C-alpha cells in the first residue's frame, strides 16, 4: 500500500493526484474480493493437493471463474505498480542524497514492521512485508536507467515459472504432513481462541509463508514495483496521448490470455513444458492487463459523468493502508473461531457480497474521516515513525489536480 503523501506532487504546494487515489481504491476492492475468496473463508494452502477440492454450487463456480479471469493477481499487480510509483515520487520529492535514501529505507523498515505485526496478530495473508522487501531491493536500481528498470521489471515475472520447472523441490510440497497441517489449521482457525490462532499462525509466517513468497511471490512483486517506477519516471508525468493504446493493448493481451486460461480450467499440477508455458504466459501478461485497467480508469476520469462517480473511490484509496488493515481485522473476526467462526461455511458469492458491503462502508467512512484529518490512522503512524516524530494530522487544504 502507498500512503497519502505518495500521491502528492512535489513542489512548494503539494497537490493531490486524485486519479492515483481512484486507481488505488479500485485495486483495493479487487484485493479484498480475492482475499475473501482464497484467504479468509478457508486457510491458505501453498502446496497443491493439500486442500480438498471444494464442492461449489454452479453460481459459485461461475463467479469464481470470472474473478479468476479478470481479478485474480491483477489487483495485486496494479497495487505493486502503484507502490513502485510511490517510491519514485518519494525519491523525486526528497532528492538523491544519502539522508533522503536513509529516510526512504526507514520508511520501508516501518512498513516491514507493520506487515509483520499484521501477519502475526491479524491475518497470515499479509502482503505488506513482501512490498517492503521488494522496496528495499528496488533501491539498488532506482537511480539506474529507465531501460534497465523496464527490462528487469518485465523479466522478473518469468522467474517463478522457470524455478517451478527446473527446481520443483524448492516449492512447498504436499504429502501427509502438509495435509495434516492444513486440517489442523481448519480446526484452530475455525474453532480456536485468539491466543491459539496467533500461536499456530506465528511459526507459519517464518516458515511456509516466507518460503512461499521468497520462491514465488517476491520476484513477481519486485518486477511490478520496477515497472511502476519506470511508468512514473518515463511516462506518467507526460501527456497521455497513448492512453487508448495502452488500454486496448493491455486488455487484448492480458485479458485475452486470462480468459483463455480460465476456459482451460488450468490446474498447474505438473512440470510438463505445456504447463510451464501456461504459468509463464499468466505471469507475463499480468502487467499489461493491470496497465490496461489503469489506463481505462484514467480515460473514464477524463469525462465528467464517470469522473464524478469514480472520485468517490479516492478517499478509500488515499487511506489504503488503514482500510487494508481494517479489512483484515473485520474478516478474520468474522471467519475465525474467536469471532463468528464462519471458516469453510460460506461460498464464493456470499463472501463477495460481504466484501462489497464492507467496502461500501469504508468508502463512506474514509470520506468522512478525511474531511477532518489529513491522514488515515495507519498512514499517520507510518509517517510519524518514518520521520521519528509525531506528525500533524489535522486536515489541511490541498490543491487538487490531475496528472
Tab-separated table of C-alpha atoms in Angstrom:
chain	number	residue	atom	x	y	z
A	1	UNK	CA	0.000	0.000	0.000
A	2	UNK	CA	1.038	3.597	-0.513
A	3	UNK	CA	0.485	6.357	1.983
A	4	UNK	CA	-1.297	9.603	1.293
A	5	UNK	CA	1.848	11.607	0.722
A	6	UNK	CA	2.866	9.269	-2.073
A	7	UNK	CA	0.187	10.862	-4.239
A	8	UNK	CA	1.240	14.453	-3.757
A	9	UNK	CA	3.129	16.244	-6.481
A	10	UNK	CA	6.488	17.694	-5.462
A	11	UNK	CA	6.832	21.405	-5.100
A	12	UNK	CA	6.119	24.252	-2.741
A	13	UNK	CA	2.385	23.488	-2.751
A	14	UNK	CA	1.502	19.816	-2.641
A	15	UNK	CA	-1.292	18.820	-4.998
A	16	UNK	CA	-3.284	15.624	-4.735
A	17	UNK	CA	-3.252	13.317	-7.704
A	18	UNK	CA	-6.804	12.105	-7.288
A	19	UNK	CA	-6.511	9.814	-10.301
A	20	UNK	CA	-3.997	7.637	-8.461
A	21	UNK	CA	-6.185	7.616	-5.362
A	22	UNK	CA	-9.077	6.375	-7.519
A	23	UNK	CA	-6.983	3.634	-9.132
A	24	UNK	CA	-5.694	2.555	-5.742
A	25	UNK	CA	-9.210	2.498	-4.338
A	26	UNK	CA	-10.417	0.343	-7.226
A	27	UNK	CA	-7.450	-2.008	-6.843
A	28	UNK	CA	-8.157	-2.310	-3.116
A	29	UNK	CA	-11.623	-3.641	-3.941
A	30	UNK	CA	-10.104	-6.310	-6.175
A	31	UNK	CA	-7.579	-7.246	-3.494
A	32	UNK	CA	-10.344	-7.545	-0.895
A	33	UNK	CA	-12.530	-9.752	-3.080
A	34	UNK	CA	-9.720	-12.178	-3.895
A	35	UNK	CA	-8.526	-12.236	-0.270
A	36	UNK	CA	-12.032	-13.253	0.734
A	37	UNK	CA	-12.367	-15.928	-1.935
A	38	UNK	CA	-8.945	-17.510	-1.367
A	39	UNK	CA	-7.786	-16.365	2.049
A	40	UNK	CA	-10.369	-15.570	4.702
A	41	UNK	CA	-13.073	-18.148	4.058
A	42	UNK	CA	-10.576	-21.016	4.229
A	43	UNK	CA	-6.947	-21.399	5.352
A	44	UNK	CA	-4.156	-20.797	2.895
A	45	UNK	CA	-2.763	-23.949	1.279
A	46	UNK	CA	0.501	-23.338	-0.553
A	47	UNK	CA	1.134	-26.890	-1.738
A	48	UNK	CA	-1.023	-28.420	-4.450
A	49	UNK	CA	-3.250	-31.260	-3.327
A	50	UNK	CA	-3.290	-30.218	0.339
A	51	UNK	CA	-6.720	-28.585	0.453
A	52	UNK	CA	-9.519	-30.846	-0.810
A	53	UNK	CA	-11.311	-29.640	-3.901
A	54	UNK	CA	-14.439	-27.726	-2.963
A	55	UNK	CA	-17.925	-28.748	-3.951
A	56	UNK	CA	-19.259	-25.363	-5.053
A	57	UNK	CA	-22.661	-24.521	-6.434
A	58	UNK	CA	-22.964	-23.706	-10.135
A	59	UNK	CA	-23.272	-19.969	-9.362
A	60	UNK	CA	-20.258	-20.008	-7.044
A	61	UNK	CA	-18.190	-21.808	-9.664
A	62	UNK	CA	-19.141	-19.325	-12.393
A	63	UNK	CA	-18.368	-16.323	-10.175
A	64	UNK	CA	-15.057	-17.886	-9.102
A	65	UNK	CA	-14.045	-18.450	-12.737
A	66	UNK	CA	-14.986	-14.878	-13.703
A	67	UNK	CA	-12.978	-13.482	-10.791
A	68	UNK	CA	-10.114	-15.774	-11.709
A	69	UNK	CA	-10.066	-14.393	-15.244
A	70	UNK	CA	-10.475	-10.675	-14.573
A	71	UNK	CA	-9.342	-10.020	-10.978
A	72	UNK	CA	-7.014	-12.684	-9.559
A	73	UNK	CA	-3.408	-11.407	-9.377
A	74	UNK	CA	-4.384	-8.338	-11.457
A	75	UNK	CA	-5.384	-6.171	-8.484
A	76	UNK	CA	-2.206	-7.167	-6.642
A	77	UNK	CA	-0.176	-6.369	-9.749
A	78	UNK	CA	-1.766	-2.944	-10.045
A	79	UNK	CA	-1.129	-2.258	-6.359
A	80	UNK	CA	2.514	-3.304	-6.691
A	81	UNK	CA	2.945	-0.945	-9.636
A	82	UNK	CA	1.356	1.896	-7.654
A	83	UNK	CA	3.757	1.124	-4.814
A	84	UNK	CA	6.656	1.496	-7.251
A	85	UNK	CA	5.242	4.795	-8.475
A	86	UNK	CA	5.070	5.914	-4.848
A	87	UNK	CA	8.753	5.111	-4.360
A	88	UNK	CA	9.637	7.067	-7.487
A	89	UNK	CA	7.614	10.060	-6.289
A	90	UNK	CA	9.227	9.918	-2.852
A	91	UNK	CA	12.709	9.971	-4.373
A	92	UNK	CA	11.694	12.805	-6.711
A	93	UNK	CA	10.463	14.890	-3.770
A	94	UNK	CA	13.239	14.066	-1.333
A	95	UNK	CA	16.172	14.064	-3.751
A	96	UNK	CA	19.020	11.613	-4.240
A	97	UNK	CA	21.276	12.456	-1.285
A	98	UNK	CA	22.170	9.984	1.448
A	99	UNK	CA	19.808	11.468	4.021
A	100	UNK	CA	16.839	11.110	1.665
A	101	UNK	CA	17.672	7.498	0.883
A	102	UNK	CA	18.086	6.707	4.571
A	103	UNK	CA	14.659	8.226	5.171
A	104	UNK	CA	13.206	6.051	2.429
A	105	UNK	CA	14.910	2.974	3.928
A	106	UNK	CA	13.398	3.832	7.332
A	107	UNK	CA	10.011	4.213	5.691
A	108	UNK	CA	10.297	0.728	4.213
A	109	UNK	CA	11.540	-0.700	7.526
A	110	UNK	CA	8.455	0.684	9.282
A	111	UNK	CA	6.247	-0.874	6.590
A	112	UNK	CA	8.040	-4.193	7.146
A	113	UNK	CA	7.293	-3.968	10.880
A	114	UNK	CA	3.625	-3.114	10.248
A	115	UNK	CA	3.395	-6.077	7.888
A	116	UNK	CA	4.938	-8.449	10.433
A	117	UNK	CA	2.529	-7.341	13.151
A	118	UNK	CA	-0.362	-7.627	10.688
A	119	UNK	CA	0.641	-11.144	9.663
A	120	UNK	CA	1.045	-12.442	13.220
A	121	UNK	CA	-1.810	-10.711	15.003
A	122	UNK	CA	-4.461	-10.237	12.289
A	123	UNK	CA	-4.100	-12.326	9.137
A	124	UNK	CA	-1.456	-14.622	7.667
A	125	UNK	CA	-2.082	-13.452	4.092
A	126	UNK	CA	-0.144	-10.213	4.626
A	127	UNK	CA	1.278	-8.503	1.528
A	128	UNK	CA	2.972	-5.559	3.270
A	129	UNK	CA	6.136	-7.473	4.164
A	130	UNK	CA	6.788	-8.558	0.561
A	131	UNK	CA	6.139	-4.976	-0.566
A	132	UNK	CA	8.698	-3.681	1.932
A	133	UNK	CA	11.315	-6.260	0.907
A	134	UNK	CA	10.695	-5.533	-2.778
A	135	UNK	CA	11.030	-1.825	-1.977
A	136	UNK	CA	14.427	-2.389	-0.354
A	137	UNK	CA	15.620	-4.400	-3.361
A	138	UNK	CA	14.363	-1.732	-5.758
A	139	UNK	CA	16.633	0.836	-4.072
A	140	UNK	CA	19.573	-0.991	-5.656
A	141	UNK	CA	18.453	0.099	-9.125
A	142	UNK	CA	16.074	3.001	-8.544
A	143	UNK	CA	18.593	5.508	-9.918
A	144	UNK	CA	19.534	3.409	-12.931
A	145	UNK	CA	18.272	3.943	-16.462
A	146	UNK	CA	14.626	3.658	-17.451
A	147	UNK	CA	15.538	0.940	-19.931
A	148	UNK	CA	17.111	-1.229	-17.214
A	149	UNK	CA	14.105	-0.785	-14.934
A	150	UNK	CA	11.733	-1.821	-17.696
A	151	UNK	CA	13.785	-4.847	-18.771
A	152	UNK	CA	14.151	-6.103	-15.204
A	153	UNK	CA	10.503	-5.402	-14.439
A	154	UNK	CA	9.273	-7.398	-17.413
A	155	UNK	CA	11.778	-10.237	-16.941
A	156	UNK	CA	11.347	-10.936	-13.208
A	157	UNK	CA	7.822	-12.420	-13.543
A	158	UNK	CA	9.391	-15.258	-15.508
A	159	UNK	CA	11.469	-16.334	-12.501
A	160	UNK	CA	8.850	-18.401	-10.678
A	161	UNK	CA	7.647	-20.475	-13.660
A	162	UNK	CA	11.245	-21.304	-14.553
A	163	UNK	CA	12.123	-22.204	-10.951
A	164	UNK	CA	8.996	-24.345	-10.689
A	165	UNK	CA	10.079	-26.135	-13.854
A	166	UNK	CA	13.782	-26.628	-13.147
A	167	UNK	CA	13.762	-26.893	-9.337
A	168	UNK	CA	10.345	-28.164	-8.208
A	169	UNK	CA	11.814	-29.226	-4.866
A	170	UNK	CA	12.181	-25.582	-3.819
A	171	UNK	CA	8.421	-25.129	-3.736
A	172	UNK	CA	6.246	-26.137	-0.776
A	173	UNK	CA	5.327	-29.765	-1.297
A	174	UNK	CA	2.219	-31.768	-0.457
A	175	UNK	CA	2.142	-35.091	1.346
A	176	UNK	CA	0.651	-36.441	4.563
A	177	UNK	CA	2.389	-33.893	6.819
A	178	UNK	CA	1.123	-30.942	4.772
A	179	UNK	CA	-2.399	-32.359	4.663
A	180	UNK	CA	-2.354	-32.871	8.436
A	181	UNK	CA	-1.147	-29.290	8.933
A	182	UNK	CA	-3.983	-27.986	6.775
A	183	UNK	CA	-6.558	-29.986	8.705
A	184	UNK	CA	-5.146	-28.619	11.946
A	185	UNK	CA	-5.407	-25.108	10.523
A	186	UNK	CA	-9.075	-25.724	9.713
A	187	UNK	CA	-9.700	-26.741	13.310
A	188	UNK	CA	-7.744	-23.970	15.021
A	189	UNK	CA	-8.790	-21.115	12.740
A	190	UNK	CA	-12.379	-22.284	12.753
A	191	UNK	CA	-12.792	-23.040	16.459
A	192	UNK	CA	-9.748	-21.788	18.372
A	193	UNK	CA	-9.365	-18.834	20.686
A	194	UNK	CA	-7.468	-15.742	19.564
A	195	UNK	CA	-4.391	-16.865	21.509
A	196	UNK	CA	-4.480	-20.310	19.903
A	197	UNK	CA	-4.801	-18.794	16.428
A	198	UNK	CA	-1.831	-16.451	16.965
A	199	UNK	CA	0.310	-19.240	18.453
A	200	UNK	CA	-0.465	-21.503	15.478
A	201	UNK	CA	-0.015	-18.766	12.860
A	202	UNK	CA	3.265	-17.214	14.030
A	203	UNK	CA	5.552	-20.151	13.080
A	204	UNK	CA	3.893	-20.334	9.640
A	205	UNK	CA	4.843	-16.712	8.957
A	206	UNK	CA	8.564	-17.527	9.201
A	207	UNK	CA	8.356	-20.922	7.502
A	208	UNK	CA	5.595	-21.628	4.981
A	209	UNK	CA	4.676	-18.013	4.171
A	210	UNK	CA	8.244	-16.717	3.938
A	211	UNK	CA	9.329	-19.734	1.888
A	212	UNK	CA	6.422	-19.456	-0.498
A	213	UNK	CA	6.861	-15.722	-1.086
A	214	UNK	CA	10.635	-15.947	-1.424
A	215	UNK	CA	10.342	-18.533	-4.174
A	216	UNK	CA	7.158	-17.465	-5.889
A	217	UNK	CA	5.863	-14.026	-4.924
A	218	UNK	CA	8.853	-11.771	-4.382
A	219	UNK	CA	10.247	-11.790	-7.918
A	220	UNK	CA	6.782	-11.041	-9.304
A	221	UNK	CA	6.190	-8.170	-6.861
A	222	UNK	CA	9.658	-6.710	-7.401
A	223	UNK	CA	9.119	-6.778	-11.155
A	224	UNK	CA	5.821	-4.939	-10.732
A	225	UNK	CA	7.464	-2.345	-8.471
A	226	UNK	CA	10.200	-1.688	-11.025
A	227	UNK	CA	7.619	-1.295	-13.793
A	228	UNK	CA	5.788	1.188	-11.574
A	229	UNK	CA	8.973	3.198	-11.070
A	230	UNK	CA	9.525	3.174	-14.827
A	231	UNK	CA	5.956	4.281	-15.548
A	232	UNK	CA	6.215	7.277	-13.236
A	233	UNK	CA	9.657	8.376	-14.421
A	234	UNK	CA	9.239	7.795	-18.135
A	235	UNK	CA	5.563	8.132	-18.866
A	236	UNK	CA	3.004	9.097	-16.242
A	237	UNK	CA	4.112	12.705	-15.872
A	238	UNK	CA	3.889	13.201	-19.629
A	239	UNK	CA	0.803	13.917	-21.695
A	240	UNK	CA	-1.466	10.919	-22.075
A	241	UNK	CA	-1.796	10.554	-25.830
A	242	UNK	CA	-1.070	6.839	-25.520
A	243	UNK	CA	-3.779	6.020	-23.009
A	244	UNK	CA	-6.141	4.436	-25.539
A	245	UNK	CA	-3.326	2.323	-26.958
A	246	UNK	CA	-2.237	1.163	-23.509
A	247	UNK	CA	-5.828	0.350	-22.562
A	248	UNK	CA	-6.549	-1.565	-25.772
A	249	UNK	CA	-3.220	-3.389	-25.858
A	250	UNK	CA	-3.333	-4.339	-22.189
A	251	UNK	CA	-6.912	-5.594	-22.314
A	252	UNK	CA	-6.370	-7.559	-25.508
A	253	UNK	CA	-3.083	-9.165	-24.459
A	254	UNK	CA	-3.708	-9.707	-20.765
A	255	UNK	CA	-7.464	-10.149	-20.876
A	256	UNK	CA	-7.361	-12.499	-23.824
A	257	UNK	CA	-4.824	-14.749	-22.145
A	258	UNK	CA	-6.668	-14.689	-18.806
A	259	UNK	CA	-9.909	-15.779	-20.468
A	260	UNK	CA	-8.084	-18.450	-22.454
A	261	UNK	CA	-6.529	-19.923	-19.334
A	262	UNK	CA	-9.796	-19.730	-17.396
A	263	UNK	CA	-11.581	-21.623	-20.166
A	264	UNK	CA	-8.948	-24.344	-19.935
A	265	UNK	CA	-9.744	-24.660	-16.200
A	266	UNK	CA	-5.990	-24.922	-15.852
A	267	UNK	CA	-4.545	-26.559	-12.749
A	268	UNK	CA	-0.716	-26.369	-12.699
A	269	UNK	CA	-0.144	-29.797	-11.208
A	270	UNK	CA	2.810	-30.880	-13.316
A	271	UNK	CA	6.088	-29.563	-14.697
A	272	UNK	CA	5.436	-30.573	-18.284
A	273	UNK	CA	6.570	-27.995	-20.878
A	274	UNK	CA	2.971	-27.075	-21.715
A	275	UNK	CA	2.243	-26.379	-18.039
A	276	UNK	CA	5.374	-24.253	-17.706
A	277	UNK	CA	4.365	-22.214	-20.735
A	278	UNK	CA	0.894	-21.624	-19.287
A	279	UNK	CA	2.399	-20.479	-15.979
A	280	UNK	CA	4.821	-18.249	-17.835
A	281	UNK	CA	2.096	-16.756	-20.002
A	282	UNK	CA	-0.016	-15.957	-16.938
A	283	UNK	CA	2.813	-14.161	-15.133
A	284	UNK	CA	3.993	-12.256	-18.199
A	285	UNK	CA	0.544	-10.930	-19.128
A	286	UNK	CA	-0.403	-9.616	-15.677
A	287	UNK	CA	1.450	-6.310	-16.095
A	288	UNK	CA	-0.118	-5.464	-19.487
A	289	UNK	CA	-3.585	-6.223	-18.159
A	290	UNK	CA	-3.054	-4.207	-14.973
A	291	UNK	CA	-1.785	-1.308	-17.082
A	292	UNK	CA	-4.859	-1.682	-19.261
A	293	UNK	CA	-7.130	-1.441	-16.222
A	294	UNK	CA	-5.307	1.651	-15.000
A	295	UNK	CA	-5.486	3.267	-18.431
A	296	UNK	CA	-9.231	2.572	-18.697
A	297	UNK	CA	-9.802	4.273	-15.345
A	298	UNK	CA	-7.734	7.292	-16.435
A	299	UNK	CA	-9.740	7.532	-19.662
A	300	UNK	CA	-13.025	7.390	-17.740
A	301	UNK	CA	-11.738	10.056	-15.360
A	302	UNK	CA	-11.330	12.414	-18.289
A	303	UNK	CA	-15.131	12.527	-18.751
A	304	UNK	CA	-17.326	14.440	-16.328
A	305	UNK	CA	-20.042	11.875	-15.589
A	306	UNK	CA	-17.848	8.827	-14.860
A	307	UNK	CA	-15.316	11.072	-13.107
A	308	UNK	CA	-17.928	12.183	-10.583
A	309	UNK	CA	-18.724	8.541	-9.788
A	310	UNK	CA	-15.142	7.307	-9.682
A	311	UNK	CA	-13.938	10.117	-7.439
A	312	UNK	CA	-15.988	8.578	-4.638
A	313	UNK	CA	-13.242	5.911	-4.535
A	314	UNK	CA	-10.474	8.451	-3.957
A	315	UNK	CA	-10.823	8.664	-0.147
A	316	UNK	CA	-10.704	4.882	0.320
A	317	UNK	CA	-7.616	4.775	-1.921
A	318	UNK	CA	-5.995	7.623	-0.036
A	319	UNK	CA	-6.419	5.597	3.175
A	320	UNK	CA	-5.497	2.272	1.544
A	321	UNK	CA	-3.177	1.072	4.317
A	322	UNK	CA	-5.732	1.769	7.046
A	323	UNK	CA	-8.550	0.181	5.053
A	324	UNK	CA	-6.459	-2.890	4.248
A	325	UNK	CA	-5.690	-3.467	7.936
A	326	UNK	CA	-9.309	-2.842	8.922
A	327	UNK	CA	-10.455	-5.411	6.361
A	328	UNK	CA	-8.172	-7.987	7.955
A	329	UNK	CA	-9.492	-7.178	11.430
A	330	UNK	CA	-13.123	-7.431	10.311
A	331	UNK	CA	-12.940	-10.597	8.251
A	332	UNK	CA	-10.556	-12.555	10.487
A	333	UNK	CA	-13.063	-11.901	13.288
A	334	UNK	CA	-15.976	-12.974	11.104
A	335	UNK	CA	-14.389	-16.180	9.858
A	336	UNK	CA	-12.195	-17.348	12.758
A	337	UNK	CA	-13.306	-19.184	15.875
A	338	UNK	CA	-12.814	-16.302	18.283
A	339	UNK	CA	-15.443	-14.360	16.298
A	340	UNK	CA	-18.294	-15.734	14.228
A	341	UNK	CA	-16.458	-18.920	13.245
A	342	UNK	CA	-17.680	-18.983	9.621
A	343	UNK	CA	-14.496	-20.559	8.245
A	344	UNK	CA	-15.374	-23.019	5.485
A	345	UNK	CA	-19.094	-22.316	5.770
A	346	UNK	CA	-19.630	-19.688	3.063
A	347	UNK	CA	-19.485	-19.904	-0.699
A	348	UNK	CA	-17.894	-17.526	-3.182
A	349	UNK	CA	-20.972	-15.375	-3.830
A	350	UNK	CA	-21.638	-14.941	-0.108
A	351	UNK	CA	-18.146	-13.692	0.683
A	352	UNK	CA	-18.065	-11.392	-2.345
A	353	UNK	CA	-21.296	-9.761	-1.160
A	354	UNK	CA	-19.802	-9.394	2.319
A	355	UNK	CA	-16.763	-7.719	0.801
A	356	UNK	CA	-18.815	-5.311	-1.283
A	357	UNK	CA	-20.839	-4.320	1.796
A	358	UNK	CA	-17.759	-3.650	3.941
A	359	UNK	CA	-16.028	-1.827	1.092
A	360	UNK	CA	-19.059	0.446	0.606
A	361	UNK	CA	-18.942	1.337	4.299
A	362	UNK	CA	-15.213	2.049	4.033
A	363	UNK	CA	-15.826	4.421	1.118
A	364	UNK	CA	-18.225	6.430	3.270
A	365	UNK	CA	-16.130	6.327	6.453
A	366	UNK	CA	-12.934	7.252	4.573
A	367	UNK	CA	-14.614	10.309	3.075
A	368	UNK	CA	-15.902	11.451	6.477
A	369	UNK	CA	-12.533	10.826	8.152
A	370	UNK	CA	-10.553	12.784	5.551
A	371	UNK	CA	-12.845	15.765	5.949
A	372	UNK	CA	-11.464	16.018	9.492
A	373	UNK	CA	-7.959	14.580	9.240
A	374	UNK	CA	-5.101	14.794	6.785
A	375	UNK	CA	-4.110	11.111	7.012
A	376	UNK	CA	-5.670	7.788	7.804
A	377	UNK	CA	-4.695	6.424	11.251
A	378	UNK	CA	-2.261	3.808	9.912
A	379	UNK	CA	-0.809	6.293	7.402
A	380	UNK	CA	-0.250	8.758	10.245
A	381	UNK	CA	1.579	6.131	12.340
A	382	UNK	CA	3.676	5.134	9.329
A	383	UNK	CA	4.600	8.740	8.608
A	384	UNK	CA	5.358	9.599	12.251
A	385	UNK	CA	7.635	6.579	12.706
A	386	UNK	CA	9.358	7.310	9.405
A	387	UNK	CA	10.241	10.878	10.419
A	388	UNK	CA	10.900	9.967	14.040
A	389	UNK	CA	8.443	12.474	15.465
A	390	UNK	CA	4.716	12.962	15.844
A	391	UNK	CA	3.273	14.362	12.622
A	392	UNK	CA	0.328	16.781	12.462
A	393	UNK	CA	-2.876	15.022	11.478
A	394	UNK	CA	-5.435	17.836	11.338
A	395	UNK	CA	-6.991	18.335	7.911
A	396	UNK	CA	-5.340	20.834	5.569
A	397	UNK	CA	-6.430	22.238	2.248
A	398	UNK	CA	-4.967	20.517	-0.792
A	399	UNK	CA	-4.985	21.963	-4.268
A	400	UNK	CA	-6.172	19.038	-6.361
A	401	UNK	CA	-5.178	18.399	-9.935
A	402	UNK	CA	-4.971	15.654	-12.490
A	403	UNK	CA	-1.741	14.009	-13.625
